[in-house]
Amino acid sequence: MEPYDTATVLTRVLTSGVVMSIEKNDRELPGLERALKKLTGRSNAVLVNSYTAAVHTALVAQGIGHGAEITQPGLDDRTAAFLAWLGVSVRDGSPATFDSIGVDGGNAGRLRELAATGAPALVVNLTGLGFGPAAAVLTDDPKAWARGERLKIFGAFDLRTMWTQEEADPDLVPGVQFNYRLSPLVAACVRMALTKAAQPAGAAS
Amino acid sequence: MITDFPSSPLPLPREEEAAGELAVLGGRPMIPKGLGRTVFPVITKEDVFTMLLSQRVAPEKVVADFAEAYRAYVGAEFALPTASGTASLHMALAGAGVEPGDEVIVPAFTFIATAQAVVAAHAVPVFVDIDPKTYCMDPGATEAAVTPRTKAIMPVHVHGLPADVPALRALADRCGVRLVEDASHAHSARIDGAVAGSLGDAAGQSLMADKNFPLGGEGGIAFFATEAAYRRARDYLERHGIDYGMSWIAAAFGASQLARLPYYDQIRARNAELLGDALAETGLFRPPYVPAGYVHAYNMYRITLVPEAVGLEDLPVYAVKEAVHELLVAEGVPAREWQNTPIPCHLPFRKRAGFGGSYPFTLNPDAVRDHTPDDFPVTLRMLESTLTLCRELRSPVEYERVLRYADAFRKVARRPDVIRKLVADGGYRRPWEKAARLG
């Protein structure tokens, strides 16, 4: 993205005064969620603050935790180390527990095509767009989405209601919870970059 | 354009307003409707300018420059910028040498991230009660909880008041364990001039935008007293493939916000003093206790109720608190409980699912307790008898707002008759009998 565009987006969000992920009236995180759902054709999105946070979320979303074994083809060493730290053992092979794609300025316009994969959870690493560590997990399973959301906050529901832990769903008792929340400022920049990349050639200003 | 610039100013209070009828009885609220919003965080042209400049710098340098500037301000030896306060606490524990199954002693009253960071480090949090005056970790209770498997003591500088670090440091040295600060509320807080974050073997601190020193949304920083601890934390991230990196966008605001931090600190201290003087005159309300030589950062301002000072000693203090809470909210004062249940009684520590299969609690079953609230009587007394202002002292330009808050407390304290009637009608419950609240 051009520096002018980044500056405009950041200044717009700053002027609104809403820069925290836990603000009720934040519009940037829901905006990026909508964009990612549209671009990937999945019905639910969990935004997080790094690729490893997304891998963690993709597992927790499927109820996979310490002591479990999964199949996953072609893991890189760094992700394998992270899964070992989570206590999840991995057998090389299919089916994939999660699919993973890395988005950058060169391929952002092909996200729809890249996202045409079959695993129950899709990890989209957005760090390559240049706004710092950022990622998302896309899934069609609303229960998986709810589990994933719960990992990244402290509490029981979503960002807007994280200040209460009143339980509504006994299957979703929170275990360890990490603050994997993405800044609305980063989300706004990512959304702008994805939107521009998705425009037909010649339409971008 | 969506802007947070106020649509109209808050007028200075007039004497007759404070003498008027309570809002709950139909009087005019001290903070008029439509003017209740506290503008926060404060973002200025300087922030926008440094953000623009940062686009011309390599992202990793933007983050590193910020971390170095803030490290120097705090006076810590080494700093590791992170994506969140929780990540910074995790890294502080890793740097301190906490290993899977180790015990880390934490206060029962804190934000839940303190204890979750211990679990993140694959260790087991051991909860102890707090001091009745400071509301920070009680050194005596901490000493009683030390076992051969204790690796670290993790005090929290609650609301911005440093914990009793001299006593805890002595205890840690005596027992051969590490002292790790949770300084997430305590930007610029001090003991005898030394800044929170530089007091322990390691420290973690949140820099999210709801703190006294806000970055661009979410962020944190870990501090270390030795290079060995710093390297241990760096190696931990590398070895386990964890990405806790801070976004350059968050860091881009660090320089300009840091330059203004001493100004913010002075405004908060002024507001706290002004409000404290007013509260002390009411009898019903007592301002936060600050030991000699300590600087309270007032990220939050916890007010203790003294019902006996206004003839309400026959009523349960929690019911008086609830009634006062209603009256203050009606006056436009956004007072809050900020926590109502000891942390070990929150769901994640009642169920202890951890990473799955109860890991890491399974590594050290002897350290695990099925706590009930009664295990922490001082915390319960505090939860029953206090109310908190959160953002309300931080806004640097609204002197008139804190004057109006002071008047609202005066107004409420003058009406024990109304408090008594509300208690009679209220059917109030003890704080921890309601759904657990994080804040």
XYZ file of C-alpha atoms in Angstrom:
644
model
C 0.000 0.000 0.000
C 1.228 3.526 -0.724
C 2.417 5.451 2.342
C -0.213 8.113 1.621
C -2.976 5.500 1.809
C -1.617 4.030 5.029
C -1.359 7.492 6.586
C -4.909 8.319 5.552
C -6.313 5.125 7.031
C -4.405 5.492 10.288
C -5.359 9.148 10.656
C -8.996 8.326 10.004
C -9.035 5.696 12.780
C -7.093 7.916 15.177
C -9.529 10.767 14.608
C -12.404 8.497 15.581
C -10.729 8.016 18.967
C -11.462 4.280 18.886
C -8.145 2.431 18.777
C -8.726 -0.412 21.221
C -9.978 -3.852 20.266
C -12.301 -3.951 23.271
C -14.221 -0.773 22.412
C -17.888 -1.454 21.837
C -18.109 0.979 18.946
C -14.988 -0.155 17.088
C -15.795 -0.614 13.400
C -12.411 -1.649 12.075
C -12.194 -5.214 13.360
C -15.715 -6.122 12.198
C -14.870 -4.460 8.881
C -11.836 -6.667 8.340
C -13.768 -9.733 9.433
C -16.434 -8.965 6.806
C -13.823 -8.419 4.113
C -12.033 -11.687 4.874
C -15.261 -13.671 4.964
C -16.258 -12.251 1.603
C -12.851 -12.824 0.038
C -12.471 -16.397 1.291
C -16.080 -17.508 1.073
C -16.070 -18.706 4.697
C -18.785 -17.699 7.099
C -16.744 -16.929 10.246
C -13.488 -15.080 10.937
C -11.300 -14.817 14.044
C -8.746 -11.995 13.884
C -5.516 -12.414 15.844
C -2.180 -10.679 16.290
C 0.222 -13.190 14.677
C 0.566 -16.297 12.555
C 1.305 -18.531 15.548
C -1.738 -17.119 17.326
C -3.778 -18.177 14.287
C -2.327 -21.698 14.310
C -3.151 -21.957 18.020
C -6.663 -20.632 17.338
C -7.208 -23.072 14.451
C -6.470 -25.977 16.790
C -8.466 -24.747 19.776
C -11.353 -23.990 17.420
C -11.478 -27.703 16.624
C -11.159 -28.762 20.255
C -7.525 -29.823 19.788
C -5.326 -29.239 22.817
C -2.419 -30.574 24.830
C -1.943 -34.315 24.399
C -3.747 -34.541 21.057
C -2.296 -35.880 17.821
C -3.071 -34.396 14.424
C -2.176 -35.053 10.814
C -0.672 -32.213 8.866
C 1.312 -32.340 5.638
C 4.581 -30.483 5.140
C 4.955 -28.512 8.353
C 7.868 -26.079 8.518
C 10.249 -26.333 11.471
C 9.008 -23.202 13.204
C 5.361 -24.242 13.154
C 6.351 -27.768 14.231
C 8.197 -26.277 17.212
C 5.157 -24.205 18.086
C 2.848 -27.226 17.951
C 5.257 -29.130 20.189
C 5.105 -26.238 22.668
C 1.312 -26.540 22.623
C 1.690 -30.252 23.413
C 0.171 -31.349 20.104
C 1.954 -34.154 18.260
C 1.910 -34.233 14.498
C 1.948 -37.014 11.930
C 3.025 -35.917 8.500
C 0.200 -36.649 6.129
C -3.402 -36.020 5.207
C -5.989 -34.854 5.855
C -4.711 -31.428 6.880
C -6.006 -30.197 10.232
C -5.694 -26.651 8.983
C -4.729 -25.008 5.738
C -2.382 -22.064 5.763
C -1.791 -19.278 3.282
C 0.505 -16.305 3.506
C -0.776 -13.082 1.992
C 1.500 -10.322 0.774
C 1.404 -7.437 -1.645
C 2.081 -9.768 -4.556
C -0.696 -12.290 -4.065
C -3.336 -10.382 -2.076
C -5.438 -10.015 -5.217
C -5.661 -13.817 -5.507
C -6.913 -14.469 -1.987
C -10.183 -15.976 -3.188
C -8.308 -18.469 -5.323
C -5.743 -19.239 -2.600
C -8.496 -19.801 -0.068
C -10.105 -22.580 -2.063
C -8.894 -25.298 0.281
C -10.596 -28.085 2.176
C -9.453 -28.186 5.820
C -11.973 -27.220 8.532
C -9.891 -24.165 9.471
C -8.009 -21.808 7.203
C -5.093 -19.833 8.638
C -4.484 -16.610 6.722
C -1.178 -14.984 7.624
C -1.529 -11.260 6.922
C 1.884 -10.242 8.238
C 3.333 -10.063 4.728
C 1.154 -7.041 3.972
C 3.570 -4.969 6.028
C 1.615 -3.716 9.032
C 3.180 -5.956 11.622
C 2.159 -9.409 12.837
C -1.481 -10.076 11.902
C -3.480 -13.141 10.942
C -6.939 -14.662 10.829
C -8.653 -18.012 11.056
C -11.581 -18.646 8.718
C -14.091 -21.404 9.292
C -17.627 -22.358 8.316
C -18.298 -23.885 11.731
C -19.875 -21.385 14.157
C -18.902 -23.514 17.166
C -15.280 -23.514 16.030
C -15.458 -19.755 15.650
C -16.807 -19.388 19.193
C -14.011 -21.543 20.600
C -11.406 -19.577 18.673
C -12.746 -16.231 19.839
C -12.587 -17.400 23.416
C -8.894 -18.213 23.215
C -7.873 -14.685 22.285
C -9.671 -12.774 25.011
C -10.232 -13.071 28.732
C -13.779 -14.057 29.410
C -16.591 -15.965 27.884
C -18.184 -14.221 24.951
C -16.592 -11.777 22.558
C -14.520 -8.648 22.662
C -17.474 -6.437 23.459
C -18.603 -8.456 26.430
C -15.285 -9.750 27.714
C -15.768 -7.955 30.996
C -18.169 -10.583 32.209
C -17.534 -14.284 32.504
C -21.141 -15.272 32.904
C -21.338 -18.614 31.132
C -23.920 -19.198 28.457
C -22.468 -22.333 26.921
C -20.990 -24.943 29.266
C -19.070 -26.539 26.389
C -17.022 -23.390 25.972
C -15.372 -23.083 29.360
C -12.224 -21.048 28.837
C -8.897 -22.728 29.501
C -5.668 -20.804 29.134
C -6.440 -17.540 27.386
C -3.967 -15.386 25.519
C -4.429 -11.797 24.580
C -4.224 -12.452 20.851
C -6.290 -9.349 20.070
C -5.505 -7.390 16.932
C -5.269 -3.583 17.066
C -8.033 -1.821 15.113
C -5.311 0.370 13.567
C -3.600 -2.680 12.090
C -6.952 -4.137 11.033
C -7.863 -0.949 9.182
C -4.610 -0.994 7.204
C -4.955 -4.694 6.363
C -8.503 -4.200 5.143
C -7.477 -1.294 2.932
C -4.653 -3.357 1.429
C -6.932 -6.332 0.739
C -9.664 -4.132 -0.716
C -7.250 -2.395 -3.068
C -5.719 -5.683 -4.162
C -9.152 -7.140 -4.902
C -10.106 -4.276 -7.200
C -9.992 -5.049 -10.937
C -6.816 -3.899 -12.699
C -6.999 -0.176 -13.453
C -9.669 0.528 -10.839
C -7.200 1.369 -8.078
C -6.514 5.063 -7.756
C -15.441 12.255 9.480
C -15.976 10.431 12.771
C -14.238 12.354 15.532
C -13.989 12.077 19.291
C -13.582 15.842 19.741
C -16.150 16.924 22.364
C -19.262 18.581 20.938
C -19.470 20.996 23.874
C -17.425 21.797 26.970
C -18.266 20.635 30.465
C -19.087 23.751 32.551
C -17.291 24.432 35.812
C -19.523 23.384 38.732
C -21.497 26.011 40.643
C -21.941 25.770 44.421
C -25.714 25.379 44.245
C -25.366 22.314 42.024
C -23.560 20.330 44.716
C -26.182 21.458 47.254
C -29.040 20.296 45.032
C -31.179 17.179 45.210
C -29.692 13.803 44.352
C -30.129 12.833 40.716
C -31.752 9.564 41.738
C -34.498 11.636 43.418
C -35.044 13.828 40.388
C -32.280 16.422 40.871
C -29.798 17.489 38.218
C -26.876 15.077 37.833
C -23.440 16.547 38.548
C -22.276 15.383 35.123
C -25.044 16.506 32.768
C -26.411 13.970 30.338
C -24.544 14.042 27.043
C -21.336 15.300 28.667
C -20.345 12.098 30.421
C -17.836 10.875 27.908
C -14.197 10.992 28.908
C -12.035 11.533 25.873
C -9.425 8.810 25.947
C -6.868 7.962 24.790
C -5.437 11.362 23.993
C -4.188 11.434 20.445
C -2.580 14.600 19.176
C -0.996 16.055 16.086
C 2.364 14.900 17.493
C 1.183 11.299 17.356
C 0.010 11.657 13.771
C 3.287 13.308 12.819
C 5.473 10.594 14.352
C 3.259 7.989 12.719
C 3.835 9.649 9.330
C 7.593 9.768 9.938
C 7.680 6.129 11.018
C 6.559 5.038 7.563
C 9.965 6.089 6.272
C 11.793 3.891 8.780
C 12.239 0.121 8.698
C 9.450 -1.449 10.780
C 11.825 -3.351 13.053
C 13.688 -0.099 13.796
C 10.447 1.685 14.728
C 9.773 -1.026 17.313
C 13.377 -1.200 18.534
C 13.681 2.591 18.878
C 10.524 2.745 20.929
C 11.596 -0.122 23.178
C 14.982 1.473 23.792
C 13.498 4.903 24.594
C 11.035 3.439 27.073
C 13.626 1.099 28.595
C 15.803 4.121 29.327
C 12.854 5.975 30.877
C 12.045 3.042 33.163
C 15.688 2.434 34.022
C 15.555 -1.297 33.347
C 18.635 -3.008 31.910
C 16.986 -4.848 28.979
C 13.643 -4.638 27.204
C 11.647 -6.908 24.902
C 8.653 -5.342 23.114
C 5.657 -7.659 22.705
C 2.222 -7.808 21.116
C 0.375 -7.606 24.429
C 0.746 -7.228 28.159
C 0.006 -10.926 28.616
C 2.825 -11.827 26.238
C 5.157 -9.520 28.168
C 4.293 -11.247 31.457
C 4.879 -14.625 29.847
C 8.278 -13.447 28.623
C 9.171 -11.989 32.025
C 8.485 -15.396 33.570
C 10.459 -17.194 30.857
C 13.348 -14.787 31.366
C 13.225 -15.380 35.104
C 13.769 -19.071 34.409
C 10.282 -20.380 35.196
C 10.008 -23.964 33.925
C 7.032 -26.276 33.320
C 5.407 -27.320 36.586
C 7.058 -24.593 38.664
C 4.957 -22.659 41.124
C 4.558 -18.906 40.764
C 2.903 -17.014 43.616
C 0.420 -14.360 42.477
C -2.166 -12.242 44.290
C -5.803 -13.370 44.298
C -6.756 -9.828 43.326
C -5.423 -8.703 39.954
C -6.471 -8.788 36.327
C -6.829 -12.409 35.254
C -3.967 -12.076 32.726
C -1.442 -12.197 35.581
C -2.423 -15.765 36.408
C -3.071 -16.776 32.795
C 0.476 -15.694 31.913
C 1.748 -18.164 34.506
C -0.259 -20.907 32.791
C 1.082 -19.712 29.434
C 4.560 -20.354 30.850
C 3.403 -23.930 31.612
C 3.644 -23.170 35.317
C 1.067 -23.248 38.115
C -0.230 -20.077 39.764
C -0.472 -20.194 43.553
C -2.844 -17.541 44.862
C -2.380 -15.521 48.044
C -4.379 -12.785 49.751
C -3.709 -9.048 49.648
C -2.704 -6.363 52.117
C -5.731 -4.604 53.667
C -4.334 -1.104 53.085
C -2.529 -1.242 49.745
C -4.667 -4.014 48.141
C -1.408 -5.431 46.738
C 0.095 -8.875 47.443
C 0.558 -9.542 51.171
C 4.214 -10.436 51.895
C 3.232 -12.514 54.935
C 0.756 -14.606 52.958
C 3.334 -14.920 50.205
C 5.957 -16.265 52.572
C 3.496 -18.844 53.871
C 2.874 -20.066 50.305
C 6.527 -20.669 49.372
C 7.381 -24.331 48.763
C 10.468 -26.086 47.368
C 8.818 -25.876 43.921
C 8.282 -22.114 44.029
C 10.304 -20.461 41.261
C 8.989 -16.914 41.354
C 6.938 -14.383 43.277
C 4.874 -12.178 40.997
C 3.469 -9.085 42.729
C 1.094 -6.796 40.879
C 1.305 -3.040 41.319
C -2.465 -2.890 41.636
C -4.072 0.168 40.024
C -0.640 1.796 39.852
C 0.513 1.559 43.474
C 3.754 -0.414 43.725
C 3.499 -3.563 45.828
C 5.702 -3.905 48.914
C 8.758 -4.669 46.813
C 11.310 -4.209 49.634
C 9.618 -6.929 51.720
C 9.049 -9.193 48.721
C 12.603 -8.691 47.469
C 13.948 -9.697 50.864
C 11.646 -12.730 50.885
C 12.674 -13.746 47.370
C 16.351 -13.486 48.228
C 15.859 -15.414 51.448
C 14.035 -18.220 49.630
C 16.184 -18.211 46.496
C 13.300 -17.414 44.138
C 12.832 -14.753 41.438
C 10.854 -11.539 41.775
C 8.797 -10.788 38.650
C 6.712 -7.616 38.558
C 3.356 -7.256 36.885
C 3.634 -3.546 36.183
C 0.691 -3.345 33.802
C -1.059 -0.620 35.811
C 2.074 1.111 36.975
C 3.643 3.267 34.274
C 5.796 5.862 36.058
C 4.941 4.453 39.489
C 7.924 4.598 41.816
C 9.427 3.449 45.086
C 12.044 5.891 46.367
C 12.588 7.127 42.824
C 12.999 3.728 41.169
C 10.411 3.165 38.431
C 8.109 0.146 38.339
C 9.441 -2.294 35.778
C 13.000 -1.843 37.033
C 12.401 -3.214 40.531
C 12.385 -6.975 39.968
C 14.480 -9.608 38.245
C 12.027 -9.207 35.377
C 8.782 -7.385 34.701
C 5.899 -7.376 32.260
C 3.779 -4.378 31.382
C 0.759 -3.765 29.199
C 0.853 -0.838 26.788
C -2.657 -1.190 25.424
C -4.524 1.999 24.718
C -6.501 1.787 27.974
C -3.387 2.366 30.060
C -1.660 5.502 31.334
C 0.954 5.071 28.619
C -0.940 3.978 25.535
C 0.495 2.788 22.252
C -1.424 2.303 19.019
C -4.020 -0.161 20.224
C -2.410 -3.273 21.684
C 1.101 -3.838 22.977
C 3.329 -4.718 25.891
C 6.937 -4.774 27.004
C 9.024 -7.057 29.195
C 11.977 -5.791 31.216
C 14.939 -7.756 32.531
C 17.599 -6.979 35.110
C 20.279 -9.118 33.468
C 21.361 -9.972 29.962
C 21.053 -13.666 30.813
C 17.349 -13.250 31.609
C 16.773 -11.230 28.450
C 18.483 -13.878 26.337
C 16.536 -16.638 28.019
C 13.299 -14.932 26.971
C 14.532 -14.344 23.395
C 15.688 -17.946 23.134
C 12.351 -19.192 24.458
C 10.515 -17.454 21.610
C 12.956 -18.801 19.058
C 12.994 -22.342 20.411
C 9.223 -22.636 20.548
C 8.489 -20.728 17.340
C 6.253 -18.192 19.111
C 5.510 -14.861 17.429
C 4.880 -12.231 20.102
C 6.144 -9.374 17.940
C 4.852 -5.831 18.368
C 3.416 -4.117 15.308
C 5.332 -1.052 14.140
C 1.983 0.734 14.049
C 1.625 0.311 17.801
C 5.219 1.364 18.390
C 4.949 4.389 16.098
C 3.048 6.257 18.795
C 5.504 5.384 21.513
C 7.876 8.284 20.990
C 5.289 11.048 21.113
C 3.253 9.455 23.904
C 6.429 8.896 25.947
C 7.372 12.556 25.604
C 3.982 13.483 27.090
C 3.940 10.808 29.807
C 5.383 13.059 32.552
C 2.712 15.644 31.750
C -0.030 13.018 31.967
C 1.469 11.773 35.237
C 1.301 15.230 36.776
C -2.287 15.769 35.695
C -3.351 12.422 37.143
C -1.511 13.156 40.388
C -3.194 16.562 40.598
C -6.619 15.081 39.941
C -6.022 12.331 42.487
C -4.971 14.853 45.121
C -7.938 17.102 44.437
C -10.382 14.215 44.592
C -8.637 12.675 47.608
C -8.928 15.911 49.596
C -12.632 16.088 48.793
C -13.238 12.439 49.693
C -11.395 12.731 52.986
C -13.784 15.506 54.039
C -16.871 13.363 53.425
C -16.190 10.728 56.041
C -18.022 8.109 53.970
C -15.249 7.864 51.372
C -11.553 7.206 51.853
C -9.012 7.813 49.066
C -6.312 5.270 48.127
C -3.555 4.679 50.660
C -0.050 5.546 49.468
C 2.932 4.613 51.675
C 5.709 7.163 52.224
C 8.261 7.088 49.407
C 5.794 5.525 46.958
C 4.409 7.202 43.843
C 0.976 5.895 42.813
C 0.385 6.037 39.044
C -3.422 6.063 39.451
C -4.211 3.976 36.417
C -7.307 3.365 38.496
C -8.521 5.031 41.668
C -10.078 2.708 44.241
C -12.236 4.391 46.867
C -12.992 2.692 50.172
C -16.347 3.182 51.876
C -16.537 3.841 55.631
C -20.240 3.432 56.504
C -19.675 3.950 60.230
C -18.530 7.520 59.540
C -22.085 8.454 58.527
C -24.042 6.261 60.939
C -24.560 3.300 58.597
C -22.495 0.772 60.547
C -25.548 -1.429 61.118
C -25.899 -2.106 57.379
C -23.866 -4.663 55.394
C -21.030 -2.762 53.762
C -21.607 -4.452 50.398
C -25.191 -3.190 50.389
C -24.038 0.338 51.247
C -21.564 0.064 48.391
C -24.242 -1.019 45.921
C -26.540 1.811 46.979
C -23.736 4.370 46.727
C -22.835 2.935 43.327
C -26.376 3.560 42.085
C -26.352 7.107 43.428
C -22.987 7.908 41.838
C -23.957 6.500 38.457
C -27.137 8.585 38.554
C -24.923 11.644 39.157
C -22.995 10.766 36.009
C -19.919 9.333 37.775
C -18.905 6.105 35.980
C -17.828 4.298 39.157
C -17.289 0.550 38.776
C -16.631 -2.492 40.897
C -13.593 -3.474 38.786
C -13.572 -7.125 39.795
C -16.018 -8.810 42.128
C -14.528 -12.294 42.616
C -11.062 -13.540 43.622
C -9.238 -14.656 40.461
C -8.843 -18.306 41.584
C -12.655 -18.512 41.633
C -12.989 -17.434 37.983
C -13.896 -20.143 35.488
C -10.431 -20.816 34.019
C -9.064 -21.571 37.493
C -12.103 -23.445 38.747
C -12.111 -25.736 35.685
C -8.352 -25.674 35.003
C -8.544 -26.902 31.427
C -5.305 -25.029 30.680
C -3.848 -25.997 27.310
C -6.072 -29.093 27.295
C -6.161 -32.145 29.525
C -5.529 -29.825 32.514
C -1.959 -29.196 31.402
C 0.131 -27.699 33.070
C -1.809 -28.196 36.323
C -1.195 -31.948 35.960
C 2.554 -31.345 36.310
C 2.216 -30.263 39.922
C -1.031 -31.478 41.526
C 0.199 -30.551 45.008
C 0.141 -26.876 44.040
C -3.450 -26.955 42.847
C -6.290 -25.875 45.152
C -10.059 -25.855 44.746
C -10.471 -22.396 46.162
C -13.603 -20.766 47.497
C -13.886 -16.997 47.970
C -13.578 -17.427 51.747
C -9.938 -18.446 51.268
C -9.166 -14.767 50.614
C -10.880 -12.771 53.374
C -8.966 -9.532 52.819
C -9.763 -9.584 49.116
C -13.429 -10.187 49.936
C -13.521 -7.291 52.382
C -11.958 -5.062 49.742
C -14.440 -6.198 47.082
C -17.327 -5.559 49.490
C -16.278 -2.082 50.504
C -14.715 -0.328 47.510
C -15.605 1.324 44.216
C -13.264 2.272 41.394
C -12.811 5.092 38.942
C -10.983 3.806 35.890
C -10.321 6.264 33.088
C -11.795 9.214 34.870
C -8.671 10.831 36.273
C -6.593 10.446 33.138
C -7.947 12.973 30.734
C -5.416 15.772 30.907
C -7.642 18.680 29.914
C -10.740 18.222 32.020
C -10.091 19.849 35.378
C -13.773 20.717 35.513
C -14.691 17.045 35.318
C -12.775 16.049 38.429
C -14.300 19.042 40.277
C -17.717 17.697 39.383
C -16.789 14.178 40.476
C -15.688 15.578 43.833
C -19.032 17.383 44.174
C -20.902 14.198 43.274
C -19.181 12.292 46.086
C -19.952 15.160 48.518
C -23.564 15.150 47.424
C -23.954 11.393 47.975
C -22.130 11.381 51.324
C -24.555 13.980 52.677
C -27.517 11.632 52.250
C -27.107 8.525 54.426
C -30.913 8.531 54.727
C -31.245 7.820 51.005
C -28.518 5.169 51.156
C -30.384 3.481 54.024
C -33.648 3.494 52.079
C -32.002 2.036 48.972
C -30.409 -0.719 51.050
C -33.790 -1.531 52.566
C -35.360 -1.745 49.103
C -32.379 -3.112 47.196
C -32.037 -6.839 47.797
C -28.310 -6.514 47.184
C -25.984 -9.506 47.021
C -22.342 -9.863 47.929
C -20.080 -9.073 44.955
C -18.811 -12.615 44.439
C -22.313 -14.073 44.528
C -22.890 -12.497 41.115
C -21.320 -13.589 37.821
C -17.561 -13.065 37.981
C -16.452 -9.866 36.316
C -13.044 -9.178 34.839
C -13.241 -5.445 35.274
